């Protein structure tokens, strides 16, 4: 949104709002699809390079085919490329694309090279200040070819920078997790003691009351803290425990339906389960599923 062309009438502004809802949603979907394809392509190429390196080092037999199970050190089952390698490749591609686009803008628009690089970053990152805007002159030499090249550079640049930003966000997430783990290690005894004493009082899991009932029978009928003086009974079930049991059953059923619809069970690694920013939505989910989490190795 450089702001060089804006709606002036009320009907145009209303149309912009309605069309923008679907247009922006479709654009985000397009960026996510591009991100998924580019990450899949990079993962395929990097896996082939990794397989070739293992073959040279002798960890894989020469007649190894993809899809065949191999036990040992050279197994490629579940191998994923590192986030840092993907970030490096996307960064090099983004810099190369910006340099090529800046050369075109310098030659056609008459800007200096630094201003052209600045315009590329502002445009590709969708900031759009509007201080520098391309294709604003009335006549250009080879105007149609220049506008087509401008369109391609902006489209590829925005997709590339969008993918790079998502990879950088995962790296920032890993750095934050590493910093949080360092803080936990320093105040570990105090935090664990306080967390052991302070628990969520009304949090009830299925079977918790039955276990507490058995403990209370062994200890000559002590009172439960959640019921505040009421004795537990194995014959009655509370409404809260029934609700909690139904929630767990619904969660399991929802997971089974999701696995059936996708055609395969979703495998979640241990590192992402322990991660404070695990899973994710949209682009983060794509990156977490297709790239290796390397925050534990920091």
Coordinates of C-alpha atoms in Angstrom, one line a residue:
X1 CA 0.0 0.0 0.0
X2 CA 2.1 2.9 -1.3
X3 CA -0.9 5.2 -1.3
X4 CA -0.4 6.6 -4.8
X5 CA -3.9 5.4 -5.9
X6 CA -6.7 5.5 -3.3
X7 CA -10.5 5.3 -3.5
X8 CA -12.3 8.7 -3.4
X9 CA -16.0 7.9 -3.3
X10 CA -18.0 6.1 -0.6
X11 CA -18.9 3.2 -2.9
X12 CA -15.2 2.8 -3.7
X13 CA -14.2 2.7 -0.1
X14 CA -17.0 0.2 0.8
X15 CA -15.9 -2.0 -2.2
X16 CA -12.3 -1.8 -1.0
X17 CA -13.3 -3.0 2.5
X18 CA -15.3 -5.9 1.2
X19 CA -12.9 -6.9 -1.5
X20 CA -9.9 -6.5 0.9
X21 CA -11.3 -9.2 3.2
X22 CA -11.2 -11.8 0.5
X23 CA -8.2 -10.4 -1.3
X24 CA -6.0 -10.3 1.8
X25 CA -7.1 -13.8 2.9
X26 CA -6.4 -15.1 -0.6
X27 CA -3.0 -13.4 -0.7
X28 CA -2.0 -15.0 2.7
X29 CA -3.2 -18.4 1.4
X30 CA -1.0 -17.9 -1.7
X31 CA 2.0 -17.0 0.4
X32 CA 1.5 -20.0 2.7
X33 CA 1.2 -22.3 -0.4
X34 CA 4.4 -20.7 -1.8
X35 CA 6.1 -21.2 1.5
X36 CA 5.1 -24.9 1.6
X37 CA 6.4 -25.5 -1.9
X38 CA 9.7 -23.7 -1.5
X39 CA 10.4 -25.5 1.8
X40 CA 9.5 -28.8 0.3
X41 CA 11.8 -28.1 -2.6
X42 CA 14.7 -27.1 -0.3
X43 CA 14.1 -30.1 1.9
X44 CA 14.2 -32.4 -1.1
X45 CA 17.5 -30.9 -2.4
X46 CA 19.1 -30.8 1.0
X47 CA 18.1 -34.4 1.7
X48 CA 19.6 -35.5 -1.7
X49 CA 22.8 -33.6 -0.8
X50 CA 22.8 -35.3 2.7
X51 CA 22.3 -38.7 1.1
X52 CA 25.1 -38.1 -1.3
X53 CA 27.4 -37.1 1.5
X54 CA 26.6 -40.2 3.5
X55 CA 27.3 -42.3 0.4
X56 CA 30.7 -40.7 0.0
X57 CA 31.5 -41.3 3.6
X58 CA 30.5 -45.0 3.2
X59 CA 27.6 -44.9 5.6
X60 CA 25.2 -45.8 2.8
X61 CA 25.5 -48.6 0.3
X62 CA 25.9 -47.6 -3.3
X63 CA 22.7 -49.4 -4.3
X64 CA 20.6 -47.5 -1.7
X65 CA 17.2 -46.3 -2.9
X66 CA 14.9 -43.8 -1.2
X67 CA 12.1 -45.4 0.7
X68 CA 14.1 -48.5 1.7
X69 CA 14.6 -49.0 5.4
X70 CA 18.2 -49.0 6.6
X71 CA 19.1 -49.4 10.2
X72 CA 22.2 -47.8 11.6
X73 CA 23.9 -44.5 11.6
X74 CA 23.2 -43.6 8.0
X75 CA 19.5 -44.0 8.2
X76 CA 17.6 -41.2 6.5
X77 CA 14.2 -42.0 8.1
X78 CA 12.8 -38.9 9.6
X79 CA 15.7 -36.7 8.5
X80 CA 14.8 -33.0 8.2
X81 CA 16.9 -30.0 7.1
X82 CA 18.1 -27.6 9.7
X83 CA 16.3 -24.3 10.1
X84 CA 19.6 -22.4 9.9
X85 CA 20.5 -23.9 6.6
X86 CA 17.1 -23.0 5.1
X87 CA 17.4 -19.5 6.5
X88 CA 20.9 -19.1 4.9
X89 CA 19.6 -20.3 1.5
X90 CA 16.5 -18.0 1.6
X91 CA 18.7 -15.1 2.7
X92 CA 21.1 -15.6 -0.2
X93 CA 18.2 -15.9 -2.6
X94 CA 16.5 -12.7 -1.2
X95 CA 19.8 -10.7 -1.4
X96 CA 20.4 -11.9 -5.0
X97 CA 16.9 -11.0 -6.0
X98 CA 17.1 -7.6 -4.4
X99 CA 20.4 -6.9 -6.1
X100 CA 19.1 -7.8 -9.5
X101 CA 15.9 -5.7 -9.0
X102 CA 18.0 -2.8 -7.7
X103 CA 20.1 -2.9 -10.9
X104 CA 16.9 -2.6 -12.9
X105 CA 15.5 0.3 -10.9
X106 CA 18.8 2.1 -11.0
X107 CA 19.0 1.9 -14.8
X108 CA 15.3 2.7 -15.5
X109 CA 14.2 5.0 -12.6
X110 CA 17.5 6.9 -12.2
X111 CA 17.9 6.2 -8.5
X112 CA 21.2 5.5 -6.9
X113 CA 21.9 1.8 -6.0
X114 CA 21.4 2.3 -2.2
X115 CA 18.0 3.9 -2.7
X116 CA 17.1 1.0 -5.0
X117 CA 18.0 -1.5 -2.4
X118 CA 16.1 0.5 0.2
X119 CA 13.0 0.5 -2.1
X120 CA 13.3 -3.3 -2.7
X121 CA 13.3 -4.0 1.1
X122 CA 10.4 -1.6 1.7
X123 CA 8.4 -3.1 -1.1
X124 CA 9.3 -6.8 -0.6
X125 CA 8.5 -6.6 3.1
X126 CA 5.1 -4.9 2.3
X127 CA 5.9 -1.9 4.4
X128 CA 5.3 0.5 1.5
X129 CA 6.2 4.0 2.8
X130 CA 5.6 5.6 -0.5
X131 CA 8.7 7.9 -0.6
X132 CA 10.0 5.9 -3.5
X133 CA 7.5 4.4 -6.0
X134 CA 8.3 2.7 -9.3
X135 CA 6.4 3.2 -12.6
X136 CA 5.4 6.7 -11.8
X137 CA 6.7 8.4 -14.9
X138 CA 4.5 8.9 -17.9
X139 CA 6.7 7.3 -20.5
X140 CA 9.5 4.6 -20.2
X141 CA 11.7 3.0 -22.7
X142 CA 10.3 -0.5 -23.3
X143 CA 7.5 0.4 -20.9
X144 CA 5.6 -2.9 -21.2
X145 CA 8.7 -5.0 -20.6
X146 CA 9.7 -2.9 -17.6
X147 CA 6.3 -3.2 -15.9
X148 CA 6.2 -6.9 -16.5
X149 CA 9.7 -7.2 -14.9
X150 CA 8.6 -5.0 -12.1
X151 CA 5.6 -7.2 -11.4
X152 CA 7.7 -10.4 -11.4
X153 CA 10.4 -8.9 -9.1
X154 CA 7.8 -7.6 -6.6
X155 CA 5.9 -10.9 -6.6
X156 CA 8.9 -13.1 -6.2
X157 CA 10.5 -10.7 -3.7
X158 CA 7.4 -10.6 -1.4
X159 CA 7.1 -14.4 -1.5
X160 CA 10.8 -14.8 -0.7
X161 CA 10.9 -12.2 2.1
X162 CA 7.7 -13.7 3.6
X163 CA 9.3 -17.1 3.7
X164 CA 12.5 -15.7 5.2
X165 CA 10.6 -13.8 7.9
X166 CA 8.9 -17.0 8.9
X167 CA 12.2 -18.9 9.2
X168 CA 13.6 -16.0 11.2
X169 CA 10.6 -16.1 13.5
X170 CA 11.4 -19.8 14.2
X171 CA 15.0 -18.9 15.0
X172 CA 13.8 -16.1 17.4
X173 CA 11.5 -18.6 19.0
X174 CA 14.4 -21.0 19.6
X175 CA 16.5 -18.2 21.0
X176 CA 13.7 -17.3 23.4
X177 CA 13.3 -20.9 24.5
X178 CA 17.1 -21.1 25.1
X179 CA 17.0 -17.9 27.2
X180 CA 14.0 -19.2 29.2
X181 CA 15.8 -22.5 29.9
X182 CA 18.8 -20.6 31.1
X183 CA 16.6 -18.6 33.5
X184 CA 15.0 -21.8 34.7
X185 CA 18.3 -23.4 35.4
X186 CA 19.4 -20.5 37.6
X187 CA 16.3 -20.4 39.7
X188 CA 15.6 -24.1 39.4
X189 CA 15.2 -25.1 43.2
X190 CA 13.1 -22.1 44.1
X191 CA 10.8 -22.5 41.1
X192 CA 10.3 -26.2 41.5
X193 CA 9.5 -25.8 45.2
X194 CA 7.0 -23.1 44.6
X195 CA 5.4 -24.9 41.6
X196 CA 5.1 -28.1 43.7
X197 CA 3.3 -26.3 46.5
X198 CA 1.2 -24.1 44.2
X199 CA -1.1 -26.2 42.0
X200 CA -4.3 -25.5 40.2
X201 CA -6.8 -26.3 42.9
X202 CA -9.8 -27.0 40.7
X203 CA -8.0 -28.9 38.0
X204 CA -9.5 -32.4 37.9
X205 CA -8.3 -35.2 35.7
X206 CA -10.2 -38.4 35.1
X207 CA -9.5 -40.9 37.9
X208 CA -8.0 -38.3 40.2
X209 CA -10.9 -38.6 42.7
X210 CA -10.8 -42.3 42.6
X211 CA -7.0 -42.3 43.4
X212 CA -7.6 -39.8 46.2
X213 CA -10.4 -41.9 47.5
X214 CA -8.1 -44.9 47.8
X215 CA -5.5 -42.8 49.5
X216 CA -8.0 -41.4 51.9
X217 CA -9.3 -45.0 52.8
X218 CA -5.7 -46.1 53.6
X219 CA -5.1 -43.0 55.8
X220 CA -8.2 -43.6 57.9
X221 CA -10.6 -41.2 56.1
X222 CA -8.8 -38.0 55.6
X223 CA -10.7 -35.2 53.9
X224 CA -10.1 -34.1 50.3
X225 CA -8.8 -30.5 49.9
X226 CA -11.0 -29.9 46.8
X227 CA -14.2 -30.9 48.5
X228 CA -13.3 -28.9 51.7
X229 CA -14.4 -31.3 54.3
X230 CA -16.6 -33.6 52.3
X231 CA -15.7 -37.3 52.3
X232 CA -15.1 -38.9 49.0
X233 CA -17.4 -41.7 47.9
X234 CA -16.6 -44.3 45.2
X235 CA -20.3 -44.8 44.5
X236 CA -21.0 -41.2 43.3
X237 CA -19.3 -39.2 40.6
X238 CA -19.2 -35.4 40.6
X239 CA -20.4 -33.3 37.6
X240 CA -16.9 -31.7 37.3
X241 CA -15.2 -35.1 36.9
X242 CA -17.9 -36.2 34.4
X243 CA -17.2 -33.0 32.4
X244 CA -13.5 -33.5 32.5
X245 CA -13.8 -37.1 31.3
X246 CA -16.0 -36.1 28.4
X247 CA -13.5 -33.4 27.4
X248 CA -10.7 -36.0 27.3
X249 CA -12.9 -38.4 25.3
X250 CA -13.8 -35.7 22.9
X251 CA -10.1 -34.7 22.4
X252 CA -9.2 -38.3 21.7
X253 CA -12.1 -38.7 19.2
X254 CA -11.1 -35.4 17.5
X255 CA -7.5 -36.6 17.2
X256 CA -8.6 -39.9 15.7
X257 CA -10.9 -38.2 13.2
X258 CA -8.1 -35.8 12.2
X259 CA -5.7 -38.7 11.6
X260 CA -8.4 -40.6 9.6
X261 CA -9.1 -37.6 7.5
X262 CA -5.4 -36.9 6.8
X263 CA -4.7 -40.6 6.0
X264 CA -1.8 -40.9 8.5
X265 CA -1.2 -40.3 12.2
X266 CA 0.4 -37.1 13.1
X267 CA 3.9 -37.7 14.6
X268 CA 4.9 -35.0 17.0
X269 CA 8.5 -35.0 18.1
X270 CA 9.4 -34.8 21.7
X271 CA 11.3 -31.5 21.3
X272 CA 8.2 -29.8 19.9
X273 CA 6.0 -31.1 22.7
X274 CA 8.4 -29.7 25.3
X275 CA 8.7 -26.4 23.3
X276 CA 6.9 -23.4 24.7
X277 CA 5.9 -22.3 21.2
X278 CA 5.1 -25.8 19.9
X279 CA 2.8 -26.5 16.9
X280 CA 1.8 -23.1 15.6
X281 CA -0.8 -21.9 13.1
X282 CA -0.4 -21.3 9.4
X283 CA 3.1 -20.6 8.3
X284 CA 4.6 -21.6 11.7
X285 CA 2.9 -25.0 11.5
X286 CA 4.3 -25.5 8.0
X287 CA 7.8 -24.7 9.1
X288 CA 7.6 -26.8 12.3
X289 CA 6.4 -29.8 10.3
X290 CA 9.0 -29.6 7.5
X291 CA 12.1 -28.4 9.3
X292 CA 14.1 -29.8 12.2
X293 CA 13.8 -28.1 15.6
X294 CA 17.4 -27.4 16.7
X295 CA 16.8 -25.3 19.8
X296 CA 18.1 -28.1 22.1
X297 CA 21.5 -28.1 20.4
X298 CA 22.1 -24.4 21.1

